[in-house]
Amino acid sequence: MLEPRYEHKEVEDKIYSLWEKSGYFNPDNLPVAKNAKPFTIIMPPPNANGSLHIGHAVFVTLQDILTRFWRMRGRKALWLPGADHAGFETQVVFDKKLEKEGRSRFKMTRDEAWKEMWEFTQKNKVVMENQLRKLGASADWSREKFTLDPRIVEEVQNTFVKMYEDGLIYRGMRIVNWCSKHKTALSDLEVKYIERKDPLYYIKYGPLTLATVRPETKFGDTALAVNPKDKRYQKYIGKEIEAIGLLGKLKFKVIADDAVDPKFGTGVVKVTPAHDTTDFEIWQRHKDEISGPKTIIDENGRLTRETGTFTGLKVAEAREKVAEAMKEKDILEKIEPEYVHQVATCYKCGTTLEPLPKQQWFVKMEPLAKKALTAVQSGKIKFYPDRSKKVYFHWLKNIRDWNISRQIVWGIRIPAWFCLSCDETKMNPKIKSRWFLVRHGESEFNKEHRHQGQMKGNPLSAEGIVQVQKTAKLLKEQNIDLVISSDIERCEMTAKIIAEETGAKLVFDERLREQSTGVAEGMMKDEFEKKYGDIFSKYEERIPGGETWKELEERIWKSFNEHQKNHKHMNVVIVTHGSPISYILGKIKNIKGEDLITAPFPKNAEVVDLVISEPCKKCGGDIYEQDPDVFDTWFSSGQWPYLTLGYPKGKDFKNFYPTDVMETAYDILFFWVARMIMFGIYRTGHVPFKSVYLHGLVRDKDRQKMSKSKGNVVDPLGVSEIYGTDAVRMALVAGNTAGNDIIISEEKIKGYRNFATKIWNVSRFILMNKPSGIIKSTPSAEDKKNLAQLKKIKTEITKHLERFEFHLASEKIYHYFWHTFADKIIEGAKPRLRSNPSNPLGASNEEEKAAAYQTLETILIECLKMLHPFMPFITEEIWQKLKPGEPLIIAEW
RNA sequence: GCGCGCUUAGCUCAGUGGUAGAGCGUCACAUUGACAUUGUGAAGGCCGGAGGUCCGAUCCCUCCAGCGCGCACCA
């Protein structure tokens, strides 16, 4: 007998652990023939940076339906779960978390940030896995993967190296989409264009006038361009014109290029190769005529020293000030105040992106795209809905090279090293020894923003000691032989902690001291600046009582070279100060004079990790540094289907690849699906999956996208708690067609909760009427008709599921169960079950009752099977009462 | 600008070359029954507009409108 009510809260966990204990989520344990056909779905790995939202519940439902359906049909069903480290996304979440705590990633060392993010994602991962279980996911947890599992990382890097060797990956200086808040480049897909109204400025360049929305980039102009066919400007092409600039007279060559639209503005454009993609391309076409990128905006979105009085201004401020200055000089002809245009912004934070020239890694897309196109055109991969093919084709046909370098910490490190002296690239160099340049931890003076120089009485702060201890722990794993340190207190303390932790020998070298800064020592930084100005940016100028930069450079370089020669085969830590580290690196890179001063400066307790390897073929240098960048997350998740199956040698790869279905949301068609197809074909020679099913985005009943700020998010776990997981799953399937958005409301879920109650009560009623003992029975004509109808319904539902028509299948079984089975068949059987003595059929009452029962039970059993993929918990619970023993999960469909 | 969708009952959506369906909502009635988390029934739609193909169009084609989305270097 069943309880009077279905209590999902008591049932769901119990049933899930029954399944887990059965082992049937693992295809190896299924009671099927050895040669049974596999059915494989790789789960789109949720980002390990938060909890599951309703969109995840959609994929869980759909993929679980497929997995359960095909498992019941006798296939070796594998649904392989995983989690994604989600590089940039996670780092953004992490940044926000830090911000709330009053901290910043940009003040942390790389290793420190990495460690915290690792712990953060590991925690989230566990939460997520349990949420997936709550939603009923019948995934094989024994095969679960994380994108940062060592073997996955290794294989991702192998792909990179292979592609590099095959000429599919190159490193180059290109204009990238730079987010000055997150300080990283983004791929073209991560750019969100928004419409904005800005003033359009008409600027006079000598005899010509041109229109621009970005007057502040004027300082980076290297030419003017017109359309070659533009009659108005024929006489200027190839000539140099003189113009009045804000910083004096300028000379620009006028070139002709097709990229210029004669109908826009005045038909003349300024060419700013460093800060505009089109202009960069124009320059590349006219390299021998005009000069190249002149960077006037830095990574913080501020104007550089090239811009005179505008130095340090943010782009937006600079724009207004430059316009004002131009007005004063009478070179601003007019302003169109409300010019509407598209502005590139960061899809995560909305910051206006700066086009900046950067050395980055790119994937050459055309050859990959071509094959990915053919695979779908030839029908090797089918799309559901079919129309999404068109979108896919359109993208592939217009594809541009993919920037895969990210200037963030959280991700898979690019396995490329650069010869420090000539920048030559080497993949996975043979490591002879390692040199770690370590800056001292935070000192008391650092904390107080004082110049410290060589001043005494300036030990590490409490925070500084903690920083150094963390660094020392990391260095311990590196088999350090020797620590060489500056003898200034803050370094001495740092070196002692490191030497103790690593057990390495410790020596001091006074040549590794910080620059002696004379009168500056002990002074507050802003106070000093007021008094002495920017004396620190002069290479050969002497601060009273101190050393010049030049003198520091010579002393440091001599020391470093000597230690290099003497300890070549040792793993060495050099503990020194900010400027010395910056200078050592700068010197190796052949940076000269004043430019050395602006070379990157390490943070407190930061480690610069240098590798000593075979001498470079190009310049003979043997010091290498690994590219600090990490891969775009999609570079690793794009390889997910074969990586999760243990490519290249894994048994699973042989058995389960290519997979059957890739089920995911349509908004990551380009980000993910297209790239999986490209990578799959490239590395394995086969498509990664045979079908792509794309579901829509979940919206509320007013068609609004769900977002936290709107307050209309439906928490799948929350509503499951209230109405039961089965009800939520049904609500997510019904009316959910491929490629279209899904509308969900609490009322809809409630409706399916009612359905669950119906299922429960129907089962309860039937079990209540179970005859005691075995009674021979013959089905009546009515029974036969009903059973025949059942068979027909089942065939239809099977077909629907085979065709990915989840909504039709779910609605059909819902309808049949409630309005045919419950309302008609059971109602019709009631008189027979009551053993009416005046039964005209002539059968004995008991026999008649048994026949009626038998039919109802048969229909119930079949209905439970058909409902199971959609509503796994309640059906299994009833099944256990009806047929104790083998679980419903492997009942034959 | 190019491309892809959508437009069907009050709401949310299915659907088919033979002049329409579901859920929710509304209304009426019933019901101490396995189930009020129920049942029976009703009202409600020139299937966005205009043309075309066809014996016949909500469905196929063309154009138009509104909405949504994607792509795009227009300074």
PDB file of C-alpha atoms in Angstrom, chain A residues 70-263:
ATOM      1  CA  TRP A  70      18.249   5.201 -23.868  1.00  0.00           C
ATOM      2  CA  ARG A  71      19.396   3.337 -20.784  1.00  0.00           C
ATOM      3  CA  MET A  72      15.954   1.754 -20.516  1.00  0.00           C
ATOM      4  CA  ARG A  73      16.127   0.918 -24.176  1.00  0.00           C
ATOM      5  CA  GLY A  74      19.180  -1.221 -23.548  1.00  0.00           C
ATOM      6  CA  ARG A  75      21.981   1.084 -24.583  1.00  0.00           C
ATOM      7  CA  LYS A  76      25.190   1.460 -22.593  1.00  0.00           C
ATOM      8  CA  ALA A  77      24.220   4.885 -21.463  1.00  0.00           C
ATOM      9  CA  LEU A  78      26.937   7.246 -20.289  1.00  0.00           C
ATOM     10  CA  TRP A  79      26.306  10.771 -19.129  1.00  0.00           C
ATOM     11  CA  LEU A  80      29.652  12.191 -18.172  1.00  0.00           C
ATOM     12  CA  PRO A  81      29.579  15.079 -15.704  1.00  0.00           C
ATOM     13  CA  GLY A  82      32.191  17.741 -15.140  1.00  0.00           C
ATOM     14  CA  ALA A  83      32.931  21.255 -14.046  1.00  0.00           C
ATOM     15  CA  ASP A  84      34.602  24.170 -15.776  1.00  0.00           C
ATOM     16  CA  HIS A  85      37.132  26.436 -14.096  1.00  0.00           C
ATOM     17  CA  ALA A  86      35.640  29.180 -16.321  1.00  0.00           C
ATOM     18  CA  GLY A  87      38.726  31.404 -16.353  1.00  0.00           C
ATOM     19  CA  PHE A  88      37.575  34.951 -16.894  1.00  0.00           C
ATOM     20  CA  GLU A  89      34.069  34.442 -15.511  1.00  0.00           C
ATOM     21  CA  THR A  90      35.387  32.989 -12.286  1.00  0.00           C
ATOM     22  CA  GLN A  91      37.984  35.648 -11.969  1.00  0.00           C
ATOM     23  CA  VAL A  92      35.286  38.302 -12.310  1.00  0.00           C
ATOM     24  CA  VAL A  93      33.239  36.627  -9.585  1.00  0.00           C
ATOM     25  CA  PHE A  94      36.364  36.356  -7.489  1.00  0.00           C
ATOM     26  CA  ASP A  95      37.270  40.004  -8.076  1.00  0.00           C
ATOM     27  CA  LYS A  96      33.848  41.056  -6.901  1.00  0.00           C
ATOM     28  CA  LYS A  97      34.212  38.940  -3.811  1.00  0.00           C
ATOM     29  CA  LEU A  98      37.567  40.541  -3.072  1.00  0.00           C
ATOM     30  CA  GLU A  99      36.134  43.982  -3.663  1.00  0.00           C
ATOM     31  CA  LYS A 100      33.473  43.329  -1.061  1.00  0.00           C
ATOM     32  CA  GLU A 101      36.195  42.358   1.367  1.00  0.00           C
ATOM     33  CA  GLY A 102      38.104  45.532   0.563  1.00  0.00           C
ATOM     34  CA  ARG A 103      40.852  43.674  -1.276  1.00  0.00           C
ATOM     35  CA  SER A 104      42.073  43.598  -4.849  1.00  0.00           C
ATOM     36  CA  ARG A 105      43.561  40.919  -7.026  1.00  0.00           C
ATOM     37  CA  PHE A 106      45.983  43.450  -8.416  1.00  0.00           C
ATOM     38  CA  LYS A 107      47.622  43.663  -5.017  1.00  0.00           C
ATOM     39  CA  MET A 108      48.003  39.908  -4.705  1.00  0.00           C
ATOM     40  CA  THR A 109      50.758  37.802  -6.190  1.00  0.00           C
ATOM     41  CA  ARG A 110      49.796  35.384  -8.881  1.00  0.00           C
ATOM     42  CA  ASP A 111      50.314  32.336  -6.694  1.00  0.00           C
ATOM     43  CA  GLU A 112      48.326  33.763  -3.840  1.00  0.00           C
ATOM     44  CA  ALA A 113      45.371  34.599  -6.071  1.00  0.00           C
ATOM     45  CA  TRP A 114      45.563  31.210  -7.737  1.00  0.00           C
ATOM     46  CA  LYS A 115      45.475  29.373  -4.447  1.00  0.00           C
ATOM     47  CA  GLU A 116      42.445  31.256  -3.226  1.00  0.00           C
ATOM     48  CA  MET A 117      40.593  30.724  -6.452  1.00  0.00           C
ATOM     49  CA  TRP A 118      41.421  27.050  -6.361  1.00  0.00           C
ATOM     50  CA  GLU A 119      39.863  26.696  -2.948  1.00  0.00           C
ATOM     51  CA  PHE A 120      36.908  28.831  -3.983  1.00  0.00           C
ATOM     52  CA  THR A 121      36.146  26.692  -7.038  1.00  0.00           C
ATOM     53  CA  GLN A 122      36.701  23.416  -5.226  1.00  0.00           C
ATOM     54  CA  LYS A 123      34.106  24.421  -2.685  1.00  0.00           C
ATOM     55  CA  ASN A 124      31.645  25.493  -5.351  1.00  0.00           C
ATOM     56  CA  LYS A 125      32.211  22.309  -7.269  1.00  0.00           C
ATOM     57  CA  VAL A 126      31.014  20.180  -4.383  1.00  0.00           C
ATOM     58  CA  VAL A 127      27.929  22.316  -3.910  1.00  0.00           C
ATOM     59  CA  MET A 128      27.162  22.052  -7.591  1.00  0.00           C
ATOM     60  CA  GLU A 129      27.557  18.298  -7.709  1.00  0.00           C
ATOM     61  CA  ASN A 130      25.067  17.894  -4.913  1.00  0.00           C
ATOM     62  CA  GLN A 131      22.678  20.209  -6.665  1.00  0.00           C
ATOM     63  CA  LEU A 132      22.912  18.110  -9.788  1.00  0.00           C
ATOM     64  CA  ARG A 133      22.063  15.087  -7.691  1.00  0.00           C
ATOM     65  CA  LYS A 134      19.045  16.864  -6.240  1.00  0.00           C
ATOM     66  CA  LEU A 135      17.807  17.493  -9.747  1.00  0.00           C
ATOM     67  CA  GLY A 136      17.965  13.769 -10.378  1.00  0.00           C
ATOM     68  CA  ALA A 137      20.920  13.711 -12.758  1.00  0.00           C
ATOM     69  CA  SER A 138      21.722  10.091 -13.531  1.00  0.00           C
ATOM     70  CA  ALA A 139      25.306  10.951 -14.385  1.00  0.00           C
ATOM     71  CA  ASP A 140      28.291   8.695 -13.918  1.00  0.00           C
ATOM     72  CA  TRP A 141      30.096  10.394 -11.070  1.00  0.00           C
ATOM     73  CA  SER A 142      32.963   7.936 -11.210  1.00  0.00           C
ATOM     74  CA  ARG A 143      34.008   9.549 -14.503  1.00  0.00           C
ATOM     75  CA  GLU A 144      33.617  13.151 -13.421  1.00  0.00           C
ATOM     76  CA  LYS A 145      36.179  15.619 -14.758  1.00  0.00           C
ATOM     77  CA  PHE A 146      37.347  19.140 -13.984  1.00  0.00           C
ATOM     78  CA  THR A 147      38.984  21.341 -16.601  1.00  0.00           C
ATOM     79  CA  LEU A 148      41.995  21.787 -14.326  1.00  0.00           C
ATOM     80  CA  ASP A 149      42.620  18.083 -13.737  1.00  0.00           C
ATOM     81  CA  PRO A 150      46.334  17.562 -14.472  1.00  0.00           C
ATOM     82  CA  ARG A 151      45.733  15.214 -17.388  1.00  0.00           C
ATOM     83  CA  ILE A 152      43.232  17.574 -18.964  1.00  0.00           C
ATOM     84  CA  VAL A 153      45.615  20.515 -18.582  1.00  0.00           C
ATOM     85  CA  GLU A 154      48.426  18.519 -20.129  1.00  0.00           C
ATOM     86  CA  GLU A 155      46.353  17.526 -23.120  1.00  0.00           C
ATOM     87  CA  VAL A 156      45.049  21.057 -23.640  1.00  0.00           C
ATOM     88  CA  GLN A 157      48.648  22.225 -23.758  1.00  0.00           C
ATOM     89  CA  ASN A 158      49.531  19.416 -26.140  1.00  0.00           C
ATOM     90  CA  THR A 159      46.826  20.618 -28.487  1.00  0.00           C
ATOM     91  CA  PHE A 160      48.291  24.094 -28.362  1.00  0.00           C
ATOM     92  CA  VAL A 161      51.787  22.881 -29.176  1.00  0.00           C
ATOM     93  CA  LYS A 162      50.521  20.660 -31.962  1.00  0.00           C
ATOM     94  CA  MET A 163      48.545  23.511 -33.473  1.00  0.00           C
ATOM     95  CA  TYR A 164      51.587  25.755 -33.202  1.00  0.00           C
ATOM     96  CA  GLU A 165      53.701  23.209 -35.008  1.00  0.00           C
ATOM     97  CA  ASP A 166      51.006  22.802 -37.647  1.00  0.00           C
ATOM     98  CA  GLY A 167      50.972  26.541 -38.210  1.00  0.00           C
ATOM     99  CA  LEU A 168      47.455  26.936 -36.880  1.00  0.00           C
ATOM    100  CA  ILE A 169      48.537  29.119 -34.007  1.00  0.00           C
ATOM    101  CA  TYR A 170      50.662  32.208 -34.247  1.00  0.00           C
ATOM    102  CA  ARG A 171      51.780  34.960 -31.925  1.00  0.00           C
ATOM    103  CA  GLY A 172      51.515  38.460 -33.140  1.00  0.00           C
ATOM    104  CA  MET A 173      51.058  42.094 -32.415  1.00  0.00           C
ATOM    105  CA  ARG A 174      47.418  42.816 -33.103  1.00  0.00           C
ATOM    106  CA  ILE A 175      44.796  45.206 -31.927  1.00  0.00           C
ATOM    107  CA  VAL A 176      42.929  43.415 -29.177  1.00  0.00           C
ATOM    108  CA  ASN A 177      39.785  44.223 -27.228  1.00  0.00           C
ATOM    109  CA  TRP A 178      41.212  45.466 -23.962  1.00  0.00           C
ATOM    110  CA  CYS A 179      39.167  45.802 -20.792  1.00  0.00           C
ATOM    111  CA  SER A 180      40.936  48.364 -18.636  1.00  0.00           C
ATOM    112  CA  LYS A 181      39.017  47.306 -15.543  1.00  0.00           C
ATOM    113  CA  HIS A 182      39.910  43.624 -15.727  1.00  0.00           C
ATOM    114  CA  LYS A 183      43.245  44.321 -17.467  1.00  0.00           C
ATOM    115  CA  THR A 184      42.885  41.601 -20.004  1.00  0.00           C
ATOM    116  CA  ALA A 185      42.187  41.140 -23.665  1.00  0.00           C
ATOM    117  CA  LEU A 186      38.922  39.543 -24.732  1.00  0.00           C
ATOM    118  CA  SER A 187      37.936  37.572 -27.799  1.00  0.00           C
ATOM    119  CA  ASP A 188      35.624  39.113 -30.356  1.00  0.00           C
ATOM    120  CA  LEU A 189      32.773  36.998 -29.003  1.00  0.00           C
ATOM    121  CA  GLU A 190      33.193  38.548 -25.589  1.00  0.00           C
ATOM    122  CA  VAL A 191      32.625  42.043 -26.877  1.00  0.00           C
ATOM    123  CA  LYS A 192      29.187  43.480 -26.310  1.00  0.00           C
ATOM    124  CA  TYR A 193      28.268  46.279 -28.647  1.00  0.00           C
ATOM    125  CA  ILE A 194      25.939  48.873 -27.266  1.00  0.00           C
ATOM    126  CA  GLU A 195      24.377  51.798 -29.043  1.00  0.00           C
ATOM    127  CA  ARG A 196      25.461  55.148 -27.746  1.00  0.00           C
ATOM    128  CA  LYS A 197      25.109  58.804 -28.626  1.00  0.00           C
ATOM    129  CA  ASP A 198      28.384  60.701 -28.661  1.00  0.00           C
ATOM    130  CA  PRO A 199      29.565  63.945 -30.173  1.00  0.00           C
ATOM    131  CA  LEU A 200      31.185  63.634 -33.573  1.00  0.00           C
ATOM    132  CA  TYR A 201      34.041  66.071 -33.879  1.00  0.00           C
ATOM    133  CA  TYR A 202      35.109  67.611 -37.169  1.00  0.00           C
ATOM    134  CA  ILE A 203      38.797  68.372 -36.928  1.00  0.00           C
ATOM    135  CA  LYS A 204      40.925  70.413 -39.293  1.00  0.00           C
ATOM    136  CA  TYR A 205      44.081  68.754 -40.522  1.00  0.00           C
ATOM    137  CA  GLY A 206      45.679  71.452 -42.593  1.00  0.00           C
ATOM    138  CA  PRO A 207      43.633  71.819 -45.756  1.00  0.00           C
ATOM    139  CA  LEU A 208      41.495  68.785 -44.872  1.00  0.00           C
ATOM    140  CA  THR A 209      38.760  68.226 -42.346  1.00  0.00           C
ATOM    141  CA  LEU A 210      37.772  64.882 -40.901  1.00  0.00           C
ATOM    142  CA  ALA A 211      35.204  63.516 -38.516  1.00  0.00           C
ATOM    143  CA  THR A 212      35.941  61.425 -35.449  1.00  0.00           C
ATOM    144  CA  VAL A 213      34.340  60.467 -32.142  1.00  0.00           C
ATOM    145  CA  ARG A 214      37.726  59.921 -30.622  1.00  0.00           C
ATOM    146  CA  PRO A 215      39.704  63.185 -30.785  1.00  0.00           C
ATOM    147  CA  GLU A 216      41.880  62.012 -27.889  1.00  0.00           C
ATOM    148  CA  THR A 217      43.520  59.446 -30.140  1.00  0.00           C
ATOM    149  CA  LYS A 218      44.826  62.298 -32.279  1.00  0.00           C
ATOM    150  CA  PHE A 219      48.238  61.942 -30.668  1.00  0.00           C
ATOM    151  CA  GLY A 220      48.552  58.479 -32.119  1.00  0.00           C
ATOM    152  CA  ASP A 221      47.771  59.483 -35.687  1.00  0.00           C
ATOM    153  CA  THR A 222      50.342  58.502 -38.249  1.00  0.00           C
ATOM    154  CA  ALA A 223      48.565  59.350 -41.493  1.00  0.00           C
ATOM    155  CA  LEU A 224      45.369  60.481 -43.154  1.00  0.00           C
ATOM    156  CA  ALA A 225      43.442  58.282 -45.530  1.00  0.00           C
ATOM    157  CA  VAL A 226      40.842  58.773 -48.243  1.00  0.00           C
ATOM    158  CA  ASN A 227      39.074  56.460 -50.617  1.00  0.00           C
ATOM    159  CA  PRO A 228      41.162  55.946 -53.777  1.00  0.00           C
ATOM    160  CA  LYS A 229      38.156  56.761 -55.952  1.00  0.00           C
ATOM    161  CA  ASP A 230      37.197  59.925 -54.135  1.00  0.00           C
ATOM    162  CA  LYS A 231      37.552  62.719 -56.686  1.00  0.00           C
ATOM    163  CA  ARG A 232      37.639  65.458 -54.080  1.00  0.00           C
ATOM    164  CA  TYR A 233      40.921  64.319 -52.635  1.00  0.00           C
ATOM    165  CA  GLN A 234      42.846  62.956 -55.629  1.00  0.00           C
ATOM    166  CA  LYS A 235      45.335  65.770 -55.481  1.00  0.00           C
ATOM    167  CA  TYR A 236      46.327  64.965 -51.917  1.00  0.00           C
ATOM    168  CA  ILE A 237      46.958  61.253 -52.323  1.00  0.00           C
ATOM    169  CA  GLY A 238      50.597  60.469 -51.736  1.00  0.00           C
ATOM    170  CA  LYS A 239      51.335  64.003 -50.609  1.00  0.00           C
ATOM    171  CA  GLU A 240      52.299  65.190 -47.187  1.00  0.00           C
ATOM    172  CA  ILE A 241      50.178  67.836 -45.584  1.00  0.00           C
ATOM    173  CA  GLU A 242      51.016  70.055 -42.681  1.00  0.00           C
ATOM    174  CA  ALA A 243      48.649  70.475 -39.807  1.00  0.00           C
ATOM    175  CA  ILE A 244      48.531  72.240 -36.513  1.00  0.00           C
ATOM    176  CA  GLY A 245      48.501  69.758 -33.665  1.00  0.00           C
ATOM    177  CA  LEU A 246      48.020  70.296 -29.978  1.00  0.00           C
ATOM    178  CA  LEU A 247      51.700  69.648 -29.368  1.00  0.00           C
ATOM    179  CA  GLY A 248      53.021  71.598 -32.305  1.00  0.00           C
ATOM    180  CA  LYS A 249      53.166  71.239 -36.053  1.00  0.00           C
ATOM    181  CA  LEU A 250      52.505  67.862 -37.602  1.00  0.00           C
ATOM    182  CA  LYS A 251      53.086  66.295 -40.970  1.00  0.00           C
ATOM    183  CA  PHE A 252      50.852  63.575 -42.307  1.00  0.00           C
ATOM    184  CA  LYS A 253      50.967  61.613 -45.484  1.00  0.00           C
ATOM    185  CA  VAL A 254      47.630  61.158 -47.222  1.00  0.00           C
ATOM    186  CA  ILE A 255      47.122  57.608 -48.403  1.00  0.00           C
ATOM    187  CA  ALA A 256      44.377  55.917 -50.394  1.00  0.00           C
ATOM    188  CA  ASP A 257      42.579  52.895 -48.996  1.00  0.00           C
ATOM    189  CA  ASP A 258      39.342  51.111 -49.847  1.00  0.00           C
ATOM    190  CA  ALA A 259      38.380  50.871 -46.196  1.00  0.00           C
ATOM    191  CA  VAL A 260      37.491  54.544 -46.259  1.00  0.00           C
ATOM    192  CA  ASP A 261      33.862  55.225 -47.016  1.00  0.00           C
ATOM    193  CA  PRO A 262      33.686  58.450 -49.025  1.00  0.00           C
ATOM    194  CA  LYS A 263      30.090  58.971 -47.930  1.00  0.00           C
TER     195      LYS A 263
END
